[in-house]
Coordinates of C-alpha atoms in Angstrom, one line a residue:
Chain A
X1 CA 60.8 -12.8 -34.6
X2 CA 60.7 -14.0 -38.3
X3 CA 59.2 -17.4 -38.9
X4 CA 62.3 -18.5 -40.9
X5 CA 64.1 -18.9 -37.5
X6 CA 61.5 -21.3 -36.3
X7 CA 61.4 -23.3 -39.5
X8 CA 65.3 -23.4 -39.6
X9 CA 65.5 -25.4 -36.3
X10 CA 62.2 -27.3 -36.0
X11 CA 62.7 -30.0 -38.6
X12 CA 65.0 -32.3 -36.6
X13 CA 63.0 -32.2 -33.3
X14 CA 59.8 -32.9 -35.2
X15 CA 61.3 -36.0 -36.8
X16 CA 62.5 -37.1 -33.3
X17 CA 58.9 -36.7 -32.0
X18 CA 57.7 -39.0 -34.8
X19 CA 60.3 -41.6 -34.3
X20 CA 60.6 -41.8 -30.5
X21 CA 58.2 -43.0 -27.8
X22 CA 57.7 -42.5 -24.0
X23 CA 60.0 -40.1 -22.1
X24 CA 62.2 -39.4 -25.2
X25 CA 59.2 -38.2 -27.2
X26 CA 57.9 -36.1 -24.3
X27 CA 61.3 -34.4 -24.0
X28 CA 61.3 -33.4 -27.7
X29 CA 57.7 -32.3 -27.4
X30 CA 58.8 -30.0 -24.6
X31 CA 61.7 -28.8 -26.8
X32 CA 59.5 -28.0 -29.7
X33 CA 56.9 -26.4 -27.3
X34 CA 59.7 -24.2 -26.0
X35 CA 60.6 -23.1 -29.5
X36 CA 57.0 -22.2 -30.4
X37 CA 56.7 -20.3 -27.1
X38 CA 59.9 -18.3 -27.9
X39 CA 58.5 -17.6 -31.4
X40 CA 55.2 -16.3 -30.0
X41 CA 57.0 -14.3 -27.3
X42 CA 59.1 -12.5 -29.9
X43 CA 55.9 -11.5 -31.7
X44 CA 54.0 -10.5 -28.5
X45 CA 56.9 -8.5 -27.0
X46 CA 57.4 -6.7 -30.3
X47 CA 53.7 -5.8 -30.5
X48 CA 53.6 -4.6 -26.9
X49 CA 56.8 -2.6 -27.2
X50 CA 55.4 -0.8 -30.3
X51 CA 52.1 -0.2 -28.4
X52 CA 53.7 1.5 -25.4
X53 CA 56.5 3.0 -27.5
X54 CA 59.4 1.4 -25.7
X55 CA 62.9 1.2 -27.4
X56 CA 64.6 -2.2 -27.7
X57 CA 66.4 -1.9 -24.3
X58 CA 63.3 -0.9 -22.4
X59 CA 61.4 -3.8 -24.0
X60 CA 64.1 -6.3 -22.9
X61 CA 64.1 -4.9 -19.4
X62 CA 60.3 -4.4 -18.8
X63 CA 58.3 -6.4 -21.3
X64 CA 60.2 -9.6 -22.4
X65 CA 60.5 -11.2 -18.9
X66 CA 56.8 -10.8 -18.3
X67 CA 55.8 -12.3 -21.7
X68 CA 58.5 -15.0 -21.7
X69 CA 57.8 -16.3 -18.3
X70 CA 54.1 -16.1 -18.9
X71 CA 54.4 -18.3 -22.0
X72 CA 56.5 -20.8 -20.2
X73 CA 54.0 -21.0 -17.4
X74 CA 51.2 -21.6 -19.8
X75 CA 53.2 -24.4 -21.4
X76 CA 54.0 -26.0 -18.0
X77 CA 50.4 -26.0 -17.0
X78 CA 49.5 -27.6 -20.3
X79 CA 52.1 -30.3 -19.7
X80 CA 51.1 -30.8 -16.1
X81 CA 47.4 -31.1 -16.7
X82 CA 47.4 -32.8 -20.1
X83 CA 50.2 -35.3 -19.7
X84 CA 49.8 -36.0 -15.9
X85 CA 53.5 -36.2 -15.4
X86 CA 55.2 -38.0 -12.5
X87 CA 57.3 -35.9 -10.2
X88 CA 60.6 -37.4 -11.4
X89 CA 59.8 -36.3 -15.0
X90 CA 59.3 -32.6 -14.2
X91 CA 62.9 -31.5 -14.3
X92 CA 63.3 -33.2 -17.7
X93 CA 60.3 -31.2 -19.1
X94 CA 61.6 -28.0 -17.6
X95 CA 65.0 -28.5 -19.1
X96 CA 63.4 -29.4 -22.5
X97 CA 61.2 -26.2 -22.5
X98 CA 64.1 -24.0 -21.4
X99 CA 66.5 -25.4 -24.0
X100 CA 63.9 -25.1 -26.8
X101 CA 63.3 -21.5 -25.8
X102 CA 66.9 -20.6 -25.8
X103 CA 67.6 -22.5 -29.0
X104 CA 65.3 -20.3 -31.0
X105 CA 66.7 -17.2 -29.2
X106 CA 70.3 -18.3 -30.1
X107 CA 69.3 -18.7 -33.8
X108 CA 67.9 -15.1 -33.6
X109 CA 71.1 -14.0 -31.9
X110 CA 73.2 -15.6 -34.6
X111 CA 71.3 -13.7 -37.3
X112 CA 71.7 -10.3 -35.5
X113 CA 75.2 -10.9 -34.2
X114 CA 77.1 -9.1 -36.9
X115 CA 80.8 -9.0 -36.1
X116 CA 80.9 -10.9 -32.8
X117 CA 83.7 -13.3 -32.1
X118 CA 82.7 -17.0 -32.1
X119 CA 83.5 -17.4 -28.4
X120 CA 81.4 -14.4 -27.4
X121 CA 78.5 -15.7 -29.5
X122 CA 78.9 -19.2 -27.8
X123 CA 79.0 -17.7 -24.3
X124 CA 75.9 -15.6 -25.0
X125 CA 74.0 -18.5 -26.3
X126 CA 75.1 -20.7 -23.4
X127 CA 74.1 -18.2 -20.8
X128 CA 70.8 -17.6 -22.5
X129 CA 70.2 -21.4 -22.2
X130 CA 71.2 -21.1 -18.5
X131 CA 68.7 -18.4 -17.6
X132 CA 65.8 -20.1 -19.5
X133 CA 66.5 -23.5 -17.9
X134 CA 66.9 -21.9 -14.5
X135 CA 63.6 -20.0 -14.7
X136 CA 61.9 -23.1 -16.2
X137 CA 63.1 -25.2 -13.3
X138 CA 62.1 -22.6 -10.7
X139 CA 58.6 -22.4 -12.2
X140 CA 57.9 -26.1 -12.6
X141 CA 59.3 -27.2 -9.2
X142 CA 57.6 -24.4 -7.4
X143 CA 54.3 -25.2 -9.0
X144 CA 54.7 -28.9 -8.0
X145 CA 55.5 -27.8 -4.4
X146 CA 52.4 -25.6 -4.3
X147 CA 50.3 -28.5 -5.5
X148 CA 51.9 -30.9 -3.0
X149 CA 51.4 -28.6 -0.1
X150 CA 47.8 -28.0 -1.1
X151 CA 48.2 -24.2 -1.1
X152 CA 45.8 -21.8 -2.8
X153 CA 46.7 -22.6 -6.4
X154 CA 45.9 -19.4 -8.5
X155 CA 47.7 -16.9 -6.2
X156 CA 50.5 -19.5 -5.6
X157 CA 51.1 -19.8 -9.3
X158 CA 51.0 -16.1 -9.8
X159 CA 53.4 -15.6 -6.9
X160 CA 55.9 -18.1 -8.4
X161 CA 55.4 -16.4 -11.8
X162 CA 56.4 -13.1 -10.1
X163 CA 59.6 -14.7 -8.7
X164 CA 60.7 -16.0 -12.1
X165 CA 59.8 -12.7 -13.9
X166 CA 62.0 -10.8 -11.4
X167 CA 64.9 -13.2 -11.7
X168 CA 64.7 -13.0 -15.5
X169 CA 64.4 -9.2 -15.4
X170 CA 67.4 -9.0 -13.0
X171 CA 69.4 -11.2 -15.4
X172 CA 68.5 -9.0 -18.4
X173 CA 69.4 -5.9 -16.5
X174 CA 72.7 -7.2 -15.2
X175 CA 73.9 -8.5 -18.6
X176 CA 72.9 -5.3 -20.3
X177 CA 76.2 -3.8 -19.2
X178 CA 79.8 -5.1 -19.5
X179 CA 82.1 -5.6 -16.5
X180 CA 81.3 -6.9 -13.0
X181 CA 77.5 -6.6 -13.7
X182 CA 77.8 -9.0 -16.7
X183 CA 79.7 -11.6 -14.5
X184 CA 77.0 -11.2 -11.8
X185 CA 74.3 -11.7 -14.4
X186 CA 75.8 -14.9 -15.7
X187 CA 76.3 -16.1 -12.1
X188 CA 72.6 -15.7 -11.2
X189 CA 71.2 -18.6 -13.3
X190 CA 74.3 -20.7 -12.5
X191 CA 73.6 -20.2 -8.8
X192 CA 69.9 -21.2 -9.3
X193 CA 70.9 -24.4 -11.2
X194 CA 73.6 -25.3 -8.6
X195 CA 71.1 -24.8 -5.8
X196 CA 68.7 -27.1 -7.6
X197 CA 71.3 -29.8 -8.1
X198 CA 72.6 -29.7 -4.5
X199 CA 69.4 -29.1 -2.5
X200 CA 68.4 -32.9 -2.3
X201 CA 72.0 -33.8 -1.2
X202 CA 71.9 -31.1 1.6
X203 CA 68.4 -32.4 2.7
X204 CA 69.7 -36.0 2.8
X205 CA 72.8 -34.8 4.9
X206 CA 70.4 -33.0 7.3
Chain B
X1 CA 66.4 10.4 -5.7
X2 CA 67.9 11.3 -2.4
X3 CA 70.7 9.6 -0.4
X4 CA 68.2 8.6 2.4
X5 CA 66.2 6.5 -0.1
X6 CA 69.3 4.8 -1.4
X7 CA 70.7 4.1 2.1
X8 CA 67.3 2.7 3.2
X9 CA 67.0 0.4 0.1
X10 CA 70.6 -0.8 0.6
X11 CA 70.0 -1.6 4.3
X12 CA 66.6 -3.2 3.5
X13 CA 68.3 -5.4 0.8
X14 CA 70.9 -6.5 3.3
X15 CA 68.2 -7.3 5.9
X16 CA 66.2 -9.3 3.4
X17 CA 69.4 -11.2 2.3
X18 CA 70.1 -12.2 5.9
X19 CA 66.5 -13.2 6.4
X20 CA 66.5 -15.2 3.2
X21 CA 69.7 -17.0 4.2
X22 CA 68.2 -17.9 7.6
X23 CA 64.8 -19.0 6.1
X24 CA 66.4 -21.1 3.4
X25 CA 68.4 -23.0 6.1
X26 CA 65.1 -23.6 8.0
X27 CA 63.2 -24.7 4.9
X28 CA 65.9 -27.2 3.9
X29 CA 65.7 -28.7 7.4
X30 CA 61.9 -28.8 7.4
X31 CA 60.8 -29.1 3.7
X32 CA 57.2 -30.0 4.2
X33 CA 56.0 -27.0 6.2
X34 CA 53.8 -24.8 3.9
X35 CA 53.9 -21.6 5.8
X36 CA 57.7 -21.8 6.2
X37 CA 58.1 -22.5 2.5
X38 CA 55.7 -19.6 1.6
X39 CA 57.5 -17.2 3.9
X40 CA 60.8 -18.1 2.4
X41 CA 59.6 -17.5 -1.1
X42 CA 57.9 -14.3 -0.1
X43 CA 61.1 -13.0 1.5
X44 CA 63.0 -14.0 -1.7
X45 CA 60.5 -11.9 -3.6
X46 CA 61.2 -8.9 -1.4
X47 CA 65.0 -9.5 -1.8
X48 CA 64.7 -9.7 -5.5
X49 CA 62.6 -6.6 -5.7
X50 CA 65.2 -4.6 -3.7
X51 CA 68.1 -6.1 -5.6
X52 CA 66.5 -5.2 -8.9
X53 CA 65.8 -1.6 -7.7
X54 CA 69.4 -1.1 -6.6
X55 CA 70.9 -2.8 -9.7
X56 CA 68.7 -0.6 -11.9
X57 CA 69.9 2.5 -10.1
X58 CA 73.6 1.5 -10.4
X59 CA 73.5 0.2 -14.0
X60 CA 71.0 2.6 -15.7
X61 CA 71.5 5.6 -13.4
X62 CA 67.8 6.0 -12.5
X63 CA 65.1 4.1 -10.7
X64 CA 62.9 1.6 -12.6
X65 CA 59.9 2.7 -14.5
X66 CA 56.4 2.2 -13.2
X67 CA 55.3 -1.4 -13.4
X68 CA 58.8 -2.9 -13.4
X69 CA 60.1 -6.2 -12.0
X70 CA 60.2 -4.5 -8.6
X71 CA 56.4 -4.1 -8.5
X72 CA 56.0 -7.6 -9.9
X73 CA 58.2 -9.0 -7.0
X74 CA 56.5 -7.1 -4.3
X75 CA 53.0 -8.0 -5.6
X76 CA 54.3 -11.6 -5.8
X77 CA 55.2 -11.5 -2.1
X78 CA 51.5 -10.7 -1.1
X79 CA 50.2 -13.4 -3.5
X80 CA 52.5 -16.0 -2.0
X81 CA 51.4 -15.1 1.6
X82 CA 47.7 -15.4 0.4
X83 CA 48.4 -18.8 -1.2
X84 CA 49.7 -20.1 2.1
X85 CA 46.6 -19.3 4.2
X86 CA 44.0 -22.1 4.5
X87 CA 40.5 -21.6 3.3
X88 CA 38.1 -20.5 6.1
X89 CA 35.8 -23.4 7.1
X90 CA 32.9 -21.8 9.1
X91 CA 31.9 -18.2 8.9
X92 CA 30.6 -16.3 11.9
X93 CA 29.2 -12.7 12.0
X94 CA 32.4 -11.5 13.7
X95 CA 34.6 -12.9 10.9
X96 CA 32.4 -11.4 8.2
X97 CA 32.4 -8.0 10.0
X98 CA 36.2 -7.8 10.2
X99 CA 36.5 -9.1 6.6
X100 CA 34.1 -6.4 5.3
X101 CA 36.0 -3.8 7.3
X102 CA 39.4 -4.9 5.9
X103 CA 38.1 -5.2 2.4
X104 CA 36.6 -1.7 2.3
X105 CA 39.8 -0.4 4.0
X106 CA 42.1 -1.9 1.3
X107 CA 39.9 -0.8 -1.6
X108 CA 39.7 2.8 -0.2
X109 CA 43.5 2.7 0.1
X110 CA 43.7 1.6 -3.6
X111 CA 41.5 4.5 -4.6
X112 CA 43.7 6.9 -2.6
X113 CA 46.9 5.6 -4.3
X114 CA 45.2 6.0 -7.7
X115 CA 44.1 9.6 -7.0
X116 CA 47.6 10.4 -5.7
X117 CA 49.8 8.8 -8.3
X118 CA 47.4 8.7 -11.3
X119 CA 48.6 5.2 -12.2
X120 CA 45.3 3.2 -12.2
X121 CA 46.7 -0.1 -13.6
X122 CA 49.7 -0.3 -11.2
X123 CA 47.5 0.5 -8.2
X124 CA 44.9 -2.0 -9.3
X125 CA 47.6 -4.7 -9.5
X126 CA 48.7 -3.7 -6.0
X127 CA 45.2 -3.5 -4.5
X128 CA 44.0 -6.9 -5.6
X129 CA 46.5 -9.1 -3.7
X130 CA 46.3 -6.9 -0.7
X131 CA 42.5 -7.0 -0.7
X132 CA 42.5 -10.8 -1.1
X133 CA 45.1 -11.3 1.7
X134 CA 43.3 -8.9 4.1
X135 CA 39.9 -10.4 3.5
X136 CA 41.1 -14.0 3.8
X137 CA 43.1 -13.2 6.9
X138 CA 40.2 -11.5 8.5
X139 CA 37.9 -14.5 7.8
X140 CA 40.3 -16.7 9.7
X141 CA 40.3 -14.5 12.8
X142 CA 37.8 -14.3 15.7
X143 CA 38.0 -10.7 16.6
X144 CA 35.3 -8.8 18.5
X145 CA 34.7 -5.4 17.0
X146 CA 32.0 -4.7 19.5
X147 CA 34.3 -4.5 22.4
X148 CA 36.2 -1.7 24.1
X149 CA 39.2 -2.3 21.9
X150 CA 37.0 -2.3 18.8
X151 CA 35.2 0.9 19.8
X152 CA 38.6 2.6 20.4
X153 CA 40.0 1.4 17.0
X154 CA 36.9 1.9 14.7
X155 CA 36.8 5.7 14.7
X156 CA 40.4 5.9 13.6
X157 CA 40.0 4.6 10.0
X158 CA 37.2 7.1 9.6
X159 CA 39.4 9.9 10.8
X160 CA 42.2 8.7 8.5
X161 CA 39.8 8.7 5.5
X162 CA 38.8 12.3 6.4
X163 CA 42.4 13.5 6.9
X164 CA 43.6 11.8 3.7
X165 CA 40.7 13.2 1.6
X166 CA 41.4 16.7 3.1
X167 CA 45.0 16.5 2.1
X168 CA 44.0 15.7 -1.5
X169 CA 41.3 18.4 -1.6
X170 CA 43.4 21.2 0.0
X171 CA 47.0 20.8 -1.2
X172 CA 48.0 24.1 0.5
X173 CA 47.7 22.4 3.9
X174 CA 49.6 19.3 2.6
X175 CA 52.5 19.5 5.0
X176 CA 50.5 19.8 8.2
X177 CA 47.8 17.3 7.1
X178 CA 50.6 14.9 6.2
X179 CA 51.9 15.0 9.8
X180 CA 48.4 14.5 11.1
X181 CA 47.8 11.5 8.7
X182 CA 51.1 9.9 9.8
X183 CA 50.1 10.3 13.5
X184 CA 46.7 8.8 12.8
X185 CA 48.2 5.9 10.9
X186 CA 50.6 5.2 13.7
X187 CA 47.9 5.4 16.4
X188 CA 45.5 3.2 14.4
X189 CA 48.2 0.7 13.7
X190 CA 48.9 0.3 17.4
X191 CA 45.2 0.1 18.3
X192 CA 44.7 -2.5 15.5
X193 CA 47.5 -4.6 16.9
X194 CA 46.0 -4.3 20.4
X195 CA 42.6 -5.3 19.0
X196 CA 44.0 -8.3 17.1
X197 CA 46.0 -9.7 20.0
X198 CA 43.0 -9.8 22.3
X199 CA 43.9 -11.0 25.8
X200 CA 46.7 -13.3 24.7
X201 CA 50.3 -12.2 24.8
X202 CA 51.6 -10.5 21.7
X203 CA 54.0 -13.3 20.8
X204 CA 51.0 -15.6 20.4
X205 CA 49.4 -13.5 17.7
X206 CA 48.0 -16.0 15.1
X207 CA 49.4 -16.0 11.6
X208 CA 46.4 -14.3 9.9
X209 CA 46.8 -11.4 12.4
X210 CA 50.4 -11.0 11.4
X211 CA 49.3 -10.9 7.8
X212 CA 46.7 -8.2 8.6
X213 CA 49.4 -6.1 10.4
X214 CA 51.7 -6.4 7.4
X215 CA 48.9 -5.3 5.1
X216 CA 48.1 -2.4 7.4
X217 CA 51.8 -1.3 7.5
X218 CA 52.0 -1.5 3.7
X219 CA 48.9 0.6 3.3
X220 CA 50.2 3.2 5.7
X221 CA 53.6 3.4 4.0
X222 CA 52.0 3.7 0.5
X223 CA 49.8 6.6 1.5
X224 CA 52.7 8.4 3.4
X225 CA 55.5 10.5 2.1
X226 CA 59.0 11.6 3.3
X227 CA 60.0 10.4 6.8
X228 CA 56.6 8.8 7.5
X229 CA 57.0 6.4 4.5
X230 CA 60.3 5.2 5.9
X231 CA 58.9 4.7 9.4
X232 CA 56.1 2.5 8.1
X233 CA 58.4 0.6 5.7
X234 CA 60.7 -0.1 8.7
X235 CA 57.7 -1.2 10.7
X236 CA 56.7 -3.5 7.8
X237 CA 60.2 -5.0 7.6
X238 CA 60.2 -5.5 11.3
X239 CA 56.8 -7.2 11.2
X240 CA 58.0 -9.5 8.4
X241 CA 61.1 -10.2 10.4
X242 CA 59.1 -11.1 13.5
X243 CA 56.7 -13.2 11.5
X244 CA 59.5 -15.1 9.8
X245 CA 61.2 -15.7 13.2
X246 CA 58.0 -17.1 14.7
X247 CA 57.3 -19.3 11.6
X248 CA 60.9 -20.5 11.4
X249 CA 61.2 -21.3 15.1
X250 CA 57.8 -22.5 16.2
X251 CA 56.7 -24.1 12.9
X252 CA 53.7 -26.2 12.4
X253 CA 51.7 -25.4 15.7
X254 CA 51.1 -21.8 14.6
X255 CA 49.8 -23.0 11.2
X256 CA 47.0 -24.7 13.0
X257 CA 44.9 -21.6 13.6

C-alpha cells in the first residue's frame, strides 16, 4: 500500500490526538493505530504474496486475513497492557481500531476503484468497515473474557485469533462473487455486530 | 472430490450449526462457565471451518488450498480446548507416564502425517496444539497404566506404529495394510476409552478424558483414508457432541476435576 494513502488521511486524527484528552484521545489513538496497522498489513501481505507467488485473489483469500487479524491482535494487546483499559472502554477501542483499519482500506479502494458507481463504492467501504469492526469486537471481547475466566492465555488468544481469521476469510470468500454469496458475505459481519449489541439484553431477560 | 466427501461435509456442517445454536443458548444462560464458553467457541470454530470449506467448493469450484482458513479454524478449536483446561497442581508418576505416552503418540502421528502428505509446516501447526492438549489432559488424569486395562491397551499403539510404518515402506500392500490399520485404530480407541473410564460409568468420564478421546479420534482420522477416515471423523463428531451435551447440561461440577 503506497504511503500517500496513509498521509492523506492521518492529518486530522493526529490533530485530534493533540487537542483532546481522556477517552476522546484514546479513541483517536485507536483510530490512528488502526490506520498504521492497515498500512503495515498492505506491505506485509504484498511481500508474502510475492514470496509464495500467489495472485491477487489468492492473497486476499489466504494471506490477508491472517496478516490483518494478526496486526489487530498485536494492537489490542498493546492497548490492553499499556493503557490498562476498563472493561467498558474496550468496545470503543475495538470500534476505533476497526474504523481506522477500514478507513485506510477505503482510501486504497477509492484509488483503485476506476469506473464504479458512487453507491457501489459507498457500500463496499461501509461493508469493509463492518467486517473490520466485527472482527475487532470479537477479538477484544473474547480476549477480555479469556482473561476474566482465568483461562490459559496464550492458547486462548491464538484460538480467538483463529476464529477471527476464519470469519474474515469467509467474508472475503463470500464477497469475491456477485449474487447471493455477496449478500451472505455482507450479512456475516452485520450478524456479528447485531449479536454483540443484543447479547446483554438477552442475558438480562434470562 | 467425490460426492461422499461433499455429503459428509454438508451433514457435518449442519450438525455443528445445530450444536452451536444449542451451546450459544446455554452460554447466554450461564455466561461465567469457562468450559461451556470454551466448548461453544470451539464448536463455532468447527462450524466456521466447515462453512468455509463448503463455501470455497461452491464459489471457487475446488477445495481450499493447504493452510487455508479451514486449517486455522480446526487448529483454533484444539487451542481453545487447551486454554479451558486448568493447570495441573501436583504431579504423580502415573500422570507423568500417561502424559509421556500421549506426547510421544501425538508427535509420532505428526511425523506420520508429514511423511504421508509432505507438508511439514501444516503438520507442525496441527501437531503442536494436539500435543499440548494431549499432554495437559493426561497430566490431569489419574490412570493406572500398570493394570489389566493398561496391559491390554499398551501393545496396540506399538502394533499401530508397526502397521503404519509398513504401509509407508511397502506401498504395494497399501490396501490390505490400510484395513489392518483401521481395525487396529478402532480396537485401540475402544481399549483406550475403557482404560480412561476406569471403574466408573462411562457418562462420568472426566473432562480431560473426553479431550484425550477427541485427540485420539482426530489422530486416527488423519492417518486413515477412504471409509476409515469418515468412520473416525463421525466418531470425533459424536465425541464432541457427547462432550458438549455433558458440559451444557451438568456444567460446573464436571469442571472440578
